[in-house]
Coordinates of C-alpha atoms in Angstrom, one line a residue:
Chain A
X1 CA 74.3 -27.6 25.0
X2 CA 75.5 -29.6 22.3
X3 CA 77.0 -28.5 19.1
X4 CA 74.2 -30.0 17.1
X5 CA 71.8 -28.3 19.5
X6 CA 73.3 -25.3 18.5
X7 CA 72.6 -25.4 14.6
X8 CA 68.9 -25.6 15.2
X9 CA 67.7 -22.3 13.2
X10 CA 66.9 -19.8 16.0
X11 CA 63.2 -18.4 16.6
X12 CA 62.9 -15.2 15.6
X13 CA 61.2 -14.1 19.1
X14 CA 64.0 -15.4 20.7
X15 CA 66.3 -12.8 18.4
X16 CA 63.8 -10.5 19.5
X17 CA 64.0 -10.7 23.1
X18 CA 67.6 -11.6 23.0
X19 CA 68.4 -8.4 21.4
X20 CA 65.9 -6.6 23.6
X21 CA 68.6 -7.5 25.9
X22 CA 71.6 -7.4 24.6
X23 CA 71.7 -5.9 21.4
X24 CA 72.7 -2.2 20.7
X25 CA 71.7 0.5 18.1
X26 CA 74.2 2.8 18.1
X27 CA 75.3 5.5 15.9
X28 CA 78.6 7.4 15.5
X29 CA 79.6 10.7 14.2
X30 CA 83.3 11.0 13.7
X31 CA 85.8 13.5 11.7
X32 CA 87.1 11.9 8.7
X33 CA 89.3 14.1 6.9
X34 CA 89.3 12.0 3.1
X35 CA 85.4 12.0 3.2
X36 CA 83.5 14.9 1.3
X37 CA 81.7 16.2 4.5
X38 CA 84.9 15.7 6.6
X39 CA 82.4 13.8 9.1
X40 CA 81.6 9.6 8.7
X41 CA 78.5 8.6 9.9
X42 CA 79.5 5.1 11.2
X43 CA 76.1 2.9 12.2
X44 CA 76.6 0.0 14.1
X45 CA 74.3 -2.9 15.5
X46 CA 76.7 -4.9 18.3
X47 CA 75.7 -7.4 20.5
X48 CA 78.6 -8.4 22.9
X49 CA 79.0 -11.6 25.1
X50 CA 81.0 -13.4 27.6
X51 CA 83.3 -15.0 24.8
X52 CA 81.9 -18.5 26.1
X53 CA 79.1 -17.4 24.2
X54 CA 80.9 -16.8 21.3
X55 CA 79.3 -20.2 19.2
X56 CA 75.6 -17.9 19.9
X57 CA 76.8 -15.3 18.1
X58 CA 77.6 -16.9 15.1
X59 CA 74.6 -18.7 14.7
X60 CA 72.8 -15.1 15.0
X61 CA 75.6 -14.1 12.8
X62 CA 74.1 -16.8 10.9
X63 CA 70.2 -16.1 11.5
X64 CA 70.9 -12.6 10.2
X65 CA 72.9 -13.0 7.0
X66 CA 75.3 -9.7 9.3
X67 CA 78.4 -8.7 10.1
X68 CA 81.4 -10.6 11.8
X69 CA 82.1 -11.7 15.5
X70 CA 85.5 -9.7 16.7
X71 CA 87.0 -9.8 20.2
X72 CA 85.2 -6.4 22.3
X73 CA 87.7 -6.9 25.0
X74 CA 89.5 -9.0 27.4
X75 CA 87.0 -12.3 27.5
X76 CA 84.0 -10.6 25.9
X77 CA 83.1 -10.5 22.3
X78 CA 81.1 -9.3 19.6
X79 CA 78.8 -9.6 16.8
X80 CA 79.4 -6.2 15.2
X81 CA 77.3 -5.0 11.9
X82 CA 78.3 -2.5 9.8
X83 CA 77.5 -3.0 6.4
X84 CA 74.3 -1.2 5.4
X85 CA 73.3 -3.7 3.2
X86 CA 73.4 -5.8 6.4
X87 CA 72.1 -3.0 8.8
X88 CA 69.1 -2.6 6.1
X89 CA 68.3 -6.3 6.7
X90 CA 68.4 -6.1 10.4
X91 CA 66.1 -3.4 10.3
X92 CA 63.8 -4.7 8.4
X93 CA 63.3 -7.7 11.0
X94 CA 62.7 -5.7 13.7
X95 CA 59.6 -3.8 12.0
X96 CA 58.7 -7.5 11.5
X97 CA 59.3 -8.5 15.3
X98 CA 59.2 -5.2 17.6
X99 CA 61.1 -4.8 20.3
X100 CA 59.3 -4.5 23.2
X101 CA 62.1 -2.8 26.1
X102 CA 62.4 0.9 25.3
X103 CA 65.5 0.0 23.3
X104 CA 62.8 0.0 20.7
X105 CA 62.5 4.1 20.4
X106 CA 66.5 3.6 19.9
X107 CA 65.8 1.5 17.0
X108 CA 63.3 3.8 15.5
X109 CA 66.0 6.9 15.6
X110 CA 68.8 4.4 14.2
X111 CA 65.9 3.5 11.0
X112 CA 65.3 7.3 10.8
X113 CA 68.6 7.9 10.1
X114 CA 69.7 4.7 8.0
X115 CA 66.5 5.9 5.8
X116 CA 68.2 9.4 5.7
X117 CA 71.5 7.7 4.5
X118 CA 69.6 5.6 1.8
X119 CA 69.2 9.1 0.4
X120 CA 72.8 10.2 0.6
X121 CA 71.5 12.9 3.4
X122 CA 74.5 12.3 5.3
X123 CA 76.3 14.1 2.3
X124 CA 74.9 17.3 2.6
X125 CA 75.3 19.9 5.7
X126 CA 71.6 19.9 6.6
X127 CA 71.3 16.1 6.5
X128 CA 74.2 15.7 8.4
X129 CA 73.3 17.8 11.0
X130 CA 69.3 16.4 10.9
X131 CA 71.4 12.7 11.9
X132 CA 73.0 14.2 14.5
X133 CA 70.5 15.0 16.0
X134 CA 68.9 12.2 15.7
X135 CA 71.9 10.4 17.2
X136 CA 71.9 13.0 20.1
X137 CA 68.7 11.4 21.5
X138 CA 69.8 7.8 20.9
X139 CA 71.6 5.8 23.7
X140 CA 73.9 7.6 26.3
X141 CA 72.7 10.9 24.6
X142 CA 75.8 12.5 24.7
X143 CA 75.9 15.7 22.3
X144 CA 77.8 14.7 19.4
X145 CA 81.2 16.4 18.6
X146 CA 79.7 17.1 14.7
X147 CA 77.4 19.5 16.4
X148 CA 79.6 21.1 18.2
X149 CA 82.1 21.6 15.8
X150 CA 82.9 24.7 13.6
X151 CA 81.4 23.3 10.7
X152 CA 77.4 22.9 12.0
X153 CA 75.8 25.7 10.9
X154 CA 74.5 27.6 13.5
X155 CA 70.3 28.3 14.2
X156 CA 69.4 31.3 17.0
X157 CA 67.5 28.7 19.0
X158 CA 68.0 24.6 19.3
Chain B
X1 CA 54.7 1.3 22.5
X2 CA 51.5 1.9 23.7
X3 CA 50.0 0.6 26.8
X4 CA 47.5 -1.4 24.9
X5 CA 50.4 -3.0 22.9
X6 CA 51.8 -3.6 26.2
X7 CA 49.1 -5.6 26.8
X8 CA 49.5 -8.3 24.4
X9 CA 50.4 -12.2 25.6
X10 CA 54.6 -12.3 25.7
X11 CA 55.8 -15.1 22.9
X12 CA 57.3 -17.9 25.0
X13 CA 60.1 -17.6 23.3
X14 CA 60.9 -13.8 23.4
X15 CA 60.7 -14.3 27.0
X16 CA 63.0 -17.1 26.7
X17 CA 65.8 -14.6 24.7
X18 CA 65.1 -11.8 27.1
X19 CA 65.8 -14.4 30.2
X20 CA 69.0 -15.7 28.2
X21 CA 69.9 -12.1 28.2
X22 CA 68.7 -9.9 31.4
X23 CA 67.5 -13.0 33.6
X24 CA 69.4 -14.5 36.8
X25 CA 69.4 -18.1 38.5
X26 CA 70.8 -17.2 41.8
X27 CA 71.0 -19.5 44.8
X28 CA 72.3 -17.8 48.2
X29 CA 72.8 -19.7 51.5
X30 CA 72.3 -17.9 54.5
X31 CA 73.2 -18.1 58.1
X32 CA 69.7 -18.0 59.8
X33 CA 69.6 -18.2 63.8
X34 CA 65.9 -19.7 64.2
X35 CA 66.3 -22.4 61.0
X36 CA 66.8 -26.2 62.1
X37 CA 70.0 -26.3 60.1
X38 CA 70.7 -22.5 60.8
X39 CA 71.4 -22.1 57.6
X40 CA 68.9 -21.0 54.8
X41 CA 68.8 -22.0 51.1
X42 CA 67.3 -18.8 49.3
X43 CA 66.6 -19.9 45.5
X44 CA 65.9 -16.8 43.6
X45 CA 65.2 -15.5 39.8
X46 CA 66.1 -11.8 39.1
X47 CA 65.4 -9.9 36.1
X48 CA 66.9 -6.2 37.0
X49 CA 65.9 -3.3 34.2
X50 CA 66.1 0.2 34.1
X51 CA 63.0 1.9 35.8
X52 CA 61.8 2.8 32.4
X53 CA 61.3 -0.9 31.8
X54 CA 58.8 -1.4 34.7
X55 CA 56.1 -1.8 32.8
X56 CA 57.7 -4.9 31.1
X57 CA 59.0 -6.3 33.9
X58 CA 55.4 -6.8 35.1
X59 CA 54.0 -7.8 31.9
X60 CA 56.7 -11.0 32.4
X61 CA 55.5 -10.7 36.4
X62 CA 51.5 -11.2 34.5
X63 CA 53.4 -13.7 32.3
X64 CA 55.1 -16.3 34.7
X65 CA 52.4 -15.6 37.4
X66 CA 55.3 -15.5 39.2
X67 CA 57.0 -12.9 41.8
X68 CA 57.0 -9.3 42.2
X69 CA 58.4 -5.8 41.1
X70 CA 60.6 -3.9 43.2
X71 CA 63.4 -1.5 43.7
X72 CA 67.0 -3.0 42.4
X73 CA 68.9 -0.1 43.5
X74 CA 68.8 3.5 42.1
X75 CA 66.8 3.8 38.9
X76 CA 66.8 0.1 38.6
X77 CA 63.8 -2.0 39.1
X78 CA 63.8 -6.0 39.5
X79 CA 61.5 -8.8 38.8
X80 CA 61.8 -11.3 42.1
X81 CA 60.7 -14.6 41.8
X82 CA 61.4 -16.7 45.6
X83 CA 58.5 -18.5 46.0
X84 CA 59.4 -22.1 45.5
X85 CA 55.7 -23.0 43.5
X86 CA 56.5 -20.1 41.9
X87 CA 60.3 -21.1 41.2
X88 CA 59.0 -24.3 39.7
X89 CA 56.6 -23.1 37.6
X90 CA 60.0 -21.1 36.0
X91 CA 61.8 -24.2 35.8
X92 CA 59.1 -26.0 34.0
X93 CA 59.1 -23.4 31.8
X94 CA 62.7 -23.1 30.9
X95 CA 62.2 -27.1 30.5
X96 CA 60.2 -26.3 27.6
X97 CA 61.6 -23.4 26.2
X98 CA 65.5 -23.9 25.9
X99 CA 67.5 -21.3 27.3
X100 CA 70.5 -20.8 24.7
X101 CA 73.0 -19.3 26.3
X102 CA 75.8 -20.5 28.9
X103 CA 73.3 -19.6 31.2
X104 CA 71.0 -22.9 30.8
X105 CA 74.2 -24.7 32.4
X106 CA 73.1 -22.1 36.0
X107 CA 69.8 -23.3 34.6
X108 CA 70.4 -27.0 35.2
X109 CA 72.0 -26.4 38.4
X110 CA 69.3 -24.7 39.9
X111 CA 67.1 -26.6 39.1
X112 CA 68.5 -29.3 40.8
X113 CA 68.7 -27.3 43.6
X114 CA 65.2 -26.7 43.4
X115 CA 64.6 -30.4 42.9
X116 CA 66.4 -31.3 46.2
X117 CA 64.7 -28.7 48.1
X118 CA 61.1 -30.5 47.1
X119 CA 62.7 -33.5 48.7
X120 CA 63.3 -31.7 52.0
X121 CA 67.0 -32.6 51.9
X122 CA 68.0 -29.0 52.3
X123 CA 66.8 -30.1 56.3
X124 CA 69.8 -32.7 56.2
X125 CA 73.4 -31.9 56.6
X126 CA 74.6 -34.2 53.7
X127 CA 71.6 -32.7 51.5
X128 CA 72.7 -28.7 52.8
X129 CA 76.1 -29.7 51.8
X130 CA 75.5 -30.9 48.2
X131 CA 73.2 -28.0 47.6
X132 CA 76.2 -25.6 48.9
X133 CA 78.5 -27.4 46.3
X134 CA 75.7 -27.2 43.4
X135 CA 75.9 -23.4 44.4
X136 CA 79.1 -23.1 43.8
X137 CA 79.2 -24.0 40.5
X138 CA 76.6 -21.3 39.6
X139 CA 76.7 -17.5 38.8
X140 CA 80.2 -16.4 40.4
X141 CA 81.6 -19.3 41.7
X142 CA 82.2 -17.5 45.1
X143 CA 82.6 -20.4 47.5
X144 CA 79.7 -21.1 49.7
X145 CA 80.0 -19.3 53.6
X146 CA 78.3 -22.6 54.2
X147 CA 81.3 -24.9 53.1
X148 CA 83.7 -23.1 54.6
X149 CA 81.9 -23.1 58.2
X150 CA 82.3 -25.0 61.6
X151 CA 79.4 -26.4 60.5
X152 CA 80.1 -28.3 57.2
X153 CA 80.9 -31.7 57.7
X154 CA 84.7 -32.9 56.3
X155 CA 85.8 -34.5 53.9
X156 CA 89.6 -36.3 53.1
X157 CA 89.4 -34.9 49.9
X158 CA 87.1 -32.3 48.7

């Protein structure tokens, strides 16, 4: 492959399935003690590589107009967005081009919540707690600390 | 995603991102008793998911015409293409429709192991031998069993 070959402007399928592969939604809820809520909701779309692959990822750096490519580690890197502006954008391609791998039910929770954010619902307790449990089903599905943590408030059943 | 949506043609060229992501040109050479050369050339193309995938995998199965889907291991299933009309008709494809990643480069060299085999010169000694260095180049570079057996004819200099 050829440098020129490589500033063909991709095909938006081939984002699609590319990502259906190797792209991850993922969501984190982490204790932050100079924010209002004391808790960051940090989204992030990544896709990482073998960093031979590293000119790929700037052209769908490129195709998407999206955050930056940063080592992951040892020999692999990453495109990593975090940017809502950005993330906003990348969602918005993949109501236009669905995924088709069940990654696509992780997309849907990740556009729940970035919806919820639009509306500064991350900023109040109940909104906060409605993300994380959004995030909760999302990827490995491991319970986020928010929800266990002193400050969720409490319901009599889950 | 509904079964009917499952349903729909695959674009060429989300298939071609998914491949460039989840998909596998491997060639294995194995020691085979009641062969002529006793040695086997096993072309293969492997797309391993999560069981939850299944579904997909066989869409692409429906797609390619091409192989079937079976236990990886665990909750993984594969898509296992071996039959060499069937191989071909994947080459031709990926002719076509430009993988993007590093892994056109296993690409190329499978398919010239492919194109060898059509010629019968995996039968020959000299032909066995280039197709175990072609091999070598692929995937993880692991040397051949082949080369390194009683059987491989010597060179001076490799």
């Amino acid at each position: 492959m050829t440098a020129d070959n490589q500033q063909e402007r991709l095909d938006p399928q081939w984002v699609t399935g590319f990502v259906d592969g190797e792209g991850c939604f993922h969501i984190s809820i982490n204790q932050h003690e100079r924010m209002s809520m004391k808790w960051q909701v940090l989204p992030e779309f990544r896709i990482v590589q073998h960093s031979r692959d590293e000119q790929l990822l700037k052209e769908i750096q490129r195709f998407f107009r999206a955050g930056k490519v940063v080592v992951n580690h040892g020999n692999r890197k990453e495109l990593r967005v975090r940017k809502l502006s950005e993330l906003k954008r990348i969602v918005k391609f993949f109501e236009q081009n669905r995924l088709r791998t069940q990654k696509s039910r992780d997309f849907r929770l990740f556009s729940a919540v970035l919806y919820l954010m639009e509306r500064h619902e991350h900023l109040t307790t109940a909104g906060l707690k409605r993300i994380a449990n959004l995030c909760w089903k999302m990827n490995r599905k491991v319970k986020p600390r928010y929800l266990e943590s002193s400050e969720t408030p409490r319901r009599k059943s889950q």
